[in-house]
Amino acid sequence: MLKIAINRPITTLMCFISMLLFGWISIFTMPVNLYPSVDIPLIKITTYANADLEYVESQITKKLENAVSSVSQIERINSKSFNNLSIIVVQFKLGKDLEVAANDIREKISKVKLEFSPSVEKVSSDAGSILNIFLQNKTNNISTFMQEVDDDIIPDFQRIDGVGEVKSIGFLKNDIKIELDIDLLNKYHLDALDVSKLIKMQNFKSYLGEFTNNKQEITLKGYFDANTISELEQIRLAPGVFLKDVAQISESIIKKDSSAVFNSKEGVLLEIKKVQNYDTLKAIKNVENKLNSINNKYKDVEFNVVYNKANNITKHIKQVVFDMILGVILTVIIVFLFLRNISATIIASIAIPTSIISSFFLIDLFGYDLNRLTLIALTLAIGIFVDDAIVVIENISKKIHSEKNPLLASYAGAKEIMFSVFSISIVLLCVFIPISYMNSIPGLFFNTLGMSVAFGVIISFLVCIFLIPTISARFLNTNESTFYKNTEPFFEKLEDSYVKILDFVLRKKAISIVFVLILCFGGFLLAPKVGLDFLPMEDDNEVQVLLESQKDLSLNHMQERSLKVLEEIKKNENVEFAYLLVGYDDAKDRKKAKIYVKLKKLEDRKIRQNAVVKELRQTIKAQDMKIKVLELPKFEGAGVDEPVQFVLLGDDIKDLKEASLRAQKVLKELNGVVDVGDDVDALMDVLAININKEKARKLNVNLVSLAQVLQSSFANVKVGSIDASKNSQDIYLSLSEKTNAQVLEKINIKTLDNSFITLGSIADFTLIKDNSSINRLDRQKSIKVTSGVDRLSLDAVKKHLESNIDYILGDKVSYTFTGFIDLLKQTIIGFGVVLALAFLLIYLVLAALYESLIVPLVIMLTMPLAFAGACVGLYLTSHPFSLFVLIALILLFGMVSKNAILLIDVANKLCDEGMPYEQALKIAGKSRIRAILMTTIAMIFAMLPLALSKGSGYEGNSPMAIAIISGLISSTILTLFIIPAIYGAVYKIDRALKRIYKRELI
């Protein structure tokens, strides 16, 4: 193949141009995301029930949890019970088919006998909001505005290609409201239940059958419904009594269950979500293309885009691309300074864009998307790409001096070095192959970076073995320039100095090895002090402030209090704008509010996002209000809003609350822990109606009918609809007087003997506090204690909690960690498994390649040496270990073995030819020191932009680059001196073992 490539240059060139073409096409057709697609299989089970909290939890939530728990591959079951509502979210293990999961859940639920029907919904974790548009009315006609939003604007957005669900917050539906006058009801001896039944009896449509003859079949339908409010008013309730005589009927907002405020004005926030697996940037572009036409269509509506996910994605992608290009330029400069040959530098540089661009073809072919980690991986691998090319070019250059025919010289040079390049490539692939076994959320990150580098290594190997020799045979100029001649003495002196030091090290092997082991041990001791984190907070120009009242408030009061916080936030000089949402979650909880804060661009601020967050935490204060300042979730559906999530589990809610208070106390003792709280909702105000059952029995009161009367009076019961308008309007019934409890005493109750008594005559009314919700995790009651961290690693928080665990839990409570700490645990376990498998595979491959049991161990010693250096680098720069850093370490372990292979490979061959190992090591070191230093420095300079850049993604990118750079520095220095010493120390053992299993070739 090598001969064919050299002899047929056009064929070779066309093959690589084809790869470049397909790679270039892939760059512009691949889905683009910020991070790898984290597709967590989630199923949501929602049950609306006319029941109180205890009934919902015991008779609905528990039964459903027990039913679905036997479905295979369940990771976790979360649930929350409210009055009238149960929400269960079932999280499956990664890889579970969502359609199969939904069908399995439906099958289990169908076997449960429930009074109320649950609905099953597939939730795509990648279908978070991609674009938020705030709609505000330019006129004072709220009813028309809301009707327009519901009937026209939302459908217009839903028809756009790539758009899935459009969720509205602050939308107020305009329906028909029937407000009963309690005094008039009592006057005519009616109650709300009677009115409800009579309306339903006189306002309906019905299929009545059909009749047929020889020619046709005709369906009978009865239209007995009212088409206008006037017709509703004429519904007869009793002889001479009509609905209008006891009620006021009007078009009205029945209940305001959420609100949205932007620029001090209420409106409707539309959260636009994309279709599952659709390209995020393409979906956003489709919406933006249609937005102007939609805006022009509705002259009385103001459209403001207040969140655009594309901004964050493109910002990070552009920053990494810039760092990549700068890294390439710096690498080329370093290569030229070492080679001092323009033609050799150009040929070596060809390998970089060819490998990078062609890699995108394989990345796309295997179903990966274009994301930040993909680009970071290829940026980190620039040194690998140019390294392979340099090694081949240098060897070809040497052959050209002794061989007149450049094609033969190119063939001989490439063939001679092919084994080393192949060994290096195989070792790198062995590092990344085990990553495919990580079936977890952190594994998706590892997999993306690892496979991107692996694809790059494969392409790089092909480029170096086929393209570089083909070009070198024709265009490599080995003539020495003046610059080369003037600088060559420096490199010769470097080689001579290195050989002298190496000679000393080889003579003092034991002392040198012990000295290095002590240094490495010191580096390892720094690892626990570095700390562990999952993902650092990055400067995305946006944060969220979560508010939760510790008292039961009306929505209007909660909005009023939240607006004060919003105004305080807007005073911060780093804030561009902010908007408020109240009742934003699925349960429409009026006690919870969220403020989205858009920060000014980084270049327009003096401080970074984490400092702004700290400022906001210090300045935002509100009495009886839980306040959390958080970054936006990295990915939807994984429950990672708060960094620290410590979940208490038990059967008694009282025990859990006491344990929660103790846990919060322990957390507050730790410096660096902020926003400590739990997910226990505020107690709600409840007016308890206690019936005197003896009196009720004597007076023949039917308690079921009594409950139905009260519900019809206060629960805004739906009693029908009017279909005459463009869209159907529901009809709701309730009393007009609902502002105080005194109206309860006026309510007449019909007894079984058709007489009337007042509710006050058989009932007492008491204002009490009661739970407003119950949380459960994996079929146990739970309370989640949460907090943020400020310059404190998650590992330190976890250790602090576990050291006080006996004090926190008591006897009846257990615990678990969720969120980032749980993901961090998965990361560490996955990292350990990957390393163990990688070391095993590398050993197996190197042992096979070198026919030695000892040499692979010598080469692999570069990895712990590199890890020690990485620990030192992270410690000195105050960066903790994180998901990104651990991914970088995997790459580092593959990179550092290259230098040892280049050195040991030459020495091993010379020893096999009979040369003493000391002399062989000196010759190998002298011949390889330039290549080793050049490739190492090229790798370092390729990553300098990532390490030093203060732009987007600095918080995540910089620690990765620093870990690799410091690891490369330590491993390179030690490889040049200590690896030869160790090789010399074990040389006799290796040769002794070879005498056992080596025989004459047959």
mmCIF file of N, CA, C and O in Angstrom, residues 550 626 628 644 646 648 656-670 673-681 783-787 797 800-801 804 807-809:
data_model
loop_
_atom_site.group_PDB
_atom_site.id
_atom_site.type_symbol
_atom_site.label_atom_id
_atom_site.label_comp_id
_atom_site.label_asym_id
_atom_site.label_seq_id
_atom_site.Cartn_x
_atom_site.Cartn_y
_atom_site.Cartn_z
ATOM 1 N N GLN A 550 -41.962 31.250 52.154
ATOM 2 C CA GLN A 550 -42.099 30.319 53.274
ATOM 3 C C GLN A 550 -43.452 30.461 53.965
ATOM 4 O O GLN A 550 -43.719 29.792 54.948
ATOM 5 N N LYS A 626 -37.219 31.987 50.514
ATOM 6 C CA LYS A 626 -36.016 31.249 50.129
ATOM 7 C C LYS A 626 -35.535 31.814 48.796
ATOM 8 O O LYS A 626 -36.304 31.912 47.840
ATOM 9 N N LYS A 628 -32.435 31.514 45.840
ATOM 10 C CA LYS A 628 -31.279 30.804 45.298
ATOM 11 C C LYS A 628 -30.841 31.489 44.008
ATOM 12 O O LYS A 628 -31.677 31.773 43.148
ATOM 13 N N VAL A 644 -25.393 20.942 45.117
ATOM 14 C CA VAL A 644 -25.448 19.982 46.224
ATOM 15 C C VAL A 644 -26.892 19.546 46.431
ATOM 16 O O VAL A 644 -27.772 20.380 46.651
ATOM 17 N N PHE A 646 -28.714 16.666 48.715
ATOM 18 C CA PHE A 646 -28.611 15.641 49.764
ATOM 19 C C PHE A 646 -30.029 15.230 50.126
ATOM 20 O O PHE A 646 -30.778 16.023 50.704
ATOM 21 N N LEU A 648 -32.891 13.103 51.975
ATOM 22 C CA LEU A 648 -33.228 12.334 53.171
ATOM 23 C C LEU A 648 -34.454 11.478 52.881
ATOM 24 O O LEU A 648 -35.436 11.964 52.297
ATOM 25 N N LEU A 656 -38.219 13.426 58.958
ATOM 26 C CA LEU A 656 -37.482 13.973 57.815
ATOM 27 C C LEU A 656 -37.248 15.471 57.976
ATOM 28 O O LEU A 656 -36.159 15.979 57.668
ATOM 29 N N LYS A 657 -38.261 16.193 58.444
ATOM 30 C CA LYS A 657 -38.110 17.640 58.623
ATOM 31 C C LYS A 657 -37.066 17.958 59.688
ATOM 32 O O LYS A 657 -36.269 18.891 59.530
ATOM 33 N N GLU A 658 -37.059 17.170 60.766
ATOM 34 C CA GLU A 658 -36.057 17.394 61.815
ATOM 35 C C GLU A 658 -34.659 17.104 61.290
ATOM 36 O O GLU A 658 -33.701 17.847 61.562
ATOM 37 N N ALA A 659 -34.519 16.032 60.515
ATOM 38 C CA ALA A 659 -33.221 15.693 59.930
ATOM 39 C C ALA A 659 -32.779 16.759 58.926
ATOM 40 O O ALA A 659 -31.591 17.083 58.827
ATOM 41 N N SER A 660 -33.747 17.319 58.209
ATOM 42 C CA SER A 660 -33.434 18.371 57.241
ATOM 43 C C SER A 660 -32.869 19.601 57.935
ATOM 44 O O SER A 660 -31.889 20.196 57.457
ATOM 45 N N LEU A 661 -33.444 19.974 59.059
ATOM 46 C CA LEU A 661 -32.940 21.127 59.809
ATOM 47 C C LEU A 661 -31.515 20.888 60.299
ATOM 48 O O LEU A 661 -30.670 21.783 60.268
ATOM 49 N N ARG A 662 -31.259 19.642 60.734
ATOM 50 C CA ARG A 662 -29.899 19.316 61.208
ATOM 51 C C ARG A 662 -28.904 19.355 60.034
ATOM 52 O O ARG A 662 -27.783 19.834 60.174
ATOM 53 N N ALA A 663 -29.326 18.830 58.890
ATOM 54 C CA ALA A 663 -28.451 18.823 57.707
ATOM 55 C C ALA A 663 -28.134 20.250 57.255
ATOM 56 O O ALA A 663 -26.991 20.559 56.895
ATOM 57 N N GLN A 664 -29.140 21.114 57.294
ATOM 58 C CA GLN A 664 -28.921 22.503 56.896
ATOM 59 C C GLN A 664 -27.968 23.198 57.872
ATOM 60 O O GLN A 664 -27.118 24.001 57.464
ATOM 61 N N LYS A 665 -28.099 22.868 59.138
ATOM 62 C CA LYS A 665 -27.203 23.440 60.144
ATOM 63 C C LYS A 665 -25.758 23.014 59.880
ATOM 64 O O LYS A 665 -24.826 23.830 59.943
ATOM 65 N N VAL A 666 -25.580 21.726 59.560
ATOM 66 C CA VAL A 666 -24.235 21.199 59.270
ATOM 67 C C VAL A 666 -23.654 21.875 58.041
ATOM 68 O O VAL A 666 -22.469 22.244 58.009
ATOM 69 N N LEU A 667 -24.453 22.058 57.002
ATOM 70 C CA LEU A 667 -23.973 22.683 55.771
ATOM 71 C C LEU A 667 -23.558 24.139 56.004
ATOM 72 O O LEU A 667 -22.548 24.603 55.465
ATOM 73 N N LYS A 668 -24.338 24.836 56.797
ATOM 74 C CA LYS A 668 -24.039 26.252 57.055
ATOM 75 C C LYS A 668 -22.738 26.438 57.833
ATOM 76 O O LYS A 668 -22.154 27.525 57.809
ATOM 77 N N GLU A 669 -22.293 25.379 58.516
ATOM 78 C CA GLU A 669 -21.028 25.463 59.259
ATOM 79 C C GLU A 669 -19.826 25.478 58.326
ATOM 80 O O GLU A 669 -18.738 25.896 58.706
ATOM 81 N N LEU A 670 -20.014 25.013 57.071
ATOM 82 C CA LEU A 670 -18.900 24.868 56.134
ATOM 83 C C LEU A 670 -18.730 26.148 55.323
ATOM 84 O O LEU A 670 -19.657 26.578 54.630
ATOM 85 N N VAL A 673 -20.253 27.257 51.464
ATOM 86 C CA VAL A 673 -21.591 26.741 51.127
ATOM 87 C C VAL A 673 -22.577 27.905 51.161
ATOM 88 O O VAL A 673 -22.605 28.687 52.111
ATOM 89 N N VAL A 674 -23.383 28.032 50.108
ATOM 90 C CA VAL A 674 -24.331 29.152 50.000
ATOM 91 C C VAL A 674 -25.715 28.622 49.633
ATOM 92 O O VAL A 674 -25.869 27.485 49.198
ATOM 93 N N ASP A 675 -26.718 29.474 49.810
ATOM 94 C CA ASP A 675 -28.106 29.170 49.413
ATOM 95 C C ASP A 675 -28.589 27.835 49.973
ATOM 96 O O ASP A 675 -29.163 27.001 49.269
ATOM 97 N N VAL A 676 -28.372 27.630 51.259
ATOM 98 C CA VAL A 676 -28.792 26.369 51.888
ATOM 99 C C VAL A 676 -30.306 26.377 52.073
ATOM 100 O O VAL A 676 -30.880 27.358 52.544
ATOM 101 N N GLY A 677 -30.954 25.276 51.716
ATOM 102 C CA GLY A 677 -32.411 25.165 51.888
ATOM 103 C C GLY A 677 -32.863 23.749 51.618
ATOM 104 O O GLY A 677 -32.058 22.827 51.484
ATOM 105 N N ASP A 678 -34.162 23.554 51.562
ATOM 106 C CA ASP A 678 -34.700 22.236 51.210
ATOM 107 C C ASP A 678 -35.913 22.415 50.308
ATOM 108 O O ASP A 678 -36.314 23.539 50.001
ATOM 109 N N ASP A 679 -36.486 21.293 49.852
ATOM 110 C CA ASP A 679 -37.612 21.369 48.925
ATOM 111 C C ASP A 679 -38.958 21.188 49.609
ATOM 112 O O ASP A 679 -39.949 20.841 48.971
ATOM 113 N N VAL A 680 -38.978 21.433 50.932
ATOM 114 C CA VAL A 680 -40.252 21.377 51.657
ATOM 115 C C VAL A 680 -41.038 22.652 51.343
ATOM 116 O O VAL A 680 -40.573 23.761 51.621
ATOM 117 N N ASP A 681 -42.199 22.492 50.746
ATOM 118 C CA ASP A 681 -43.020 23.652 50.403
ATOM 119 C C ASP A 681 -43.619 24.268 51.666
ATOM 120 O O ASP A 681 -43.833 23.578 52.679
ATOM 121 N N ILE A 783 -37.062 14.410 51.585
ATOM 122 C CA ILE A 783 -36.800 15.852 51.624
ATOM 123 C C ILE A 783 -35.412 16.060 51.049
ATOM 124 O O ILE A 783 -34.437 15.435 51.488
ATOM 125 N N LYS A 784 -35.322 16.929 50.078
ATOM 126 C CA LYS A 784 -34.042 17.195 49.426
ATOM 127 C C LYS A 784 -33.435 18.475 50.011
ATOM 128 O O LYS A 784 -34.009 19.547 49.883
ATOM 129 N N VAL A 785 -32.289 18.323 50.661
ATOM 130 C CA VAL A 785 -31.553 19.475 51.186
ATOM 131 C C VAL A 785 -30.576 19.925 50.096
ATOM 132 O O VAL A 785 -29.799 19.113 49.578
ATOM 133 N N THR A 786 -30.643 21.182 49.738
ATOM 134 C CA THR A 786 -29.832 21.675 48.621
ATOM 135 C C THR A 786 -28.982 22.870 49.040
ATOM 136 O O THR A 786 -29.289 23.552 50.020
ATOM 137 N N SER A 787 -27.941 23.095 48.257
ATOM 138 C CA SER A 787 -27.123 24.292 48.467
ATOM 139 C C SER A 787 -26.290 24.545 47.219
ATOM 140 O O SER A 787 -26.133 23.673 46.357
ATOM 141 N N VAL A 797 -17.837 19.120 50.271
ATOM 142 C CA VAL A 797 -19.192 19.174 50.850
ATOM 143 C C VAL A 797 -19.673 17.769 51.196
ATOM 144 O O VAL A 797 -20.226 17.526 52.273
ATOM 145 N N HIS A 800 -17.953 16.469 54.257
ATOM 146 C CA HIS A 800 -18.421 17.152 55.469
ATOM 147 C C HIS A 800 -19.774 16.587 55.921
ATOM 148 O O HIS A 800 -19.988 16.358 57.114
ATOM 149 N N LEU A 801 -20.659 16.345 54.976
ATOM 150 C CA LEU A 801 -21.960 15.773 55.321
ATOM 151 C C LEU A 801 -21.809 14.355 55.858
ATOM 152 O O LEU A 801 -22.428 13.984 56.863
ATOM 153 N N ASN A 804 -20.701 13.952 59.403
ATOM 154 C CA ASN A 804 -21.717 14.294 60.420
ATOM 155 C C ASN A 804 -23.007 13.503 60.212
ATOM 156 O O ASN A 804 -24.064 13.901 60.705
ATOM 157 N N TYR A 807 -25.210 12.305 63.263
ATOM 158 C CA TYR A 807 -25.938 13.424 63.886
ATOM 159 C C TYR A 807 -27.148 13.836 63.042
ATOM 160 O O TYR A 807 -28.223 14.118 63.570
ATOM 161 N N ILE A 808 -26.978 13.838 61.734
ATOM 162 C CA ILE A 808 -28.050 14.297 60.837
ATOM 163 C C ILE A 808 -29.214 13.325 60.809
ATOM 164 O O ILE A 808 -30.378 13.712 60.937
ATOM 165 N N LEU A 809 -28.923 12.030 60.652
ATOM 166 C CA LEU A 809 -29.986 11.065 60.344
ATOM 167 C C LEU A 809 -30.817 10.626 61.541
ATOM 168 O O LEU A 809 -32.038 10.480 61.427
#
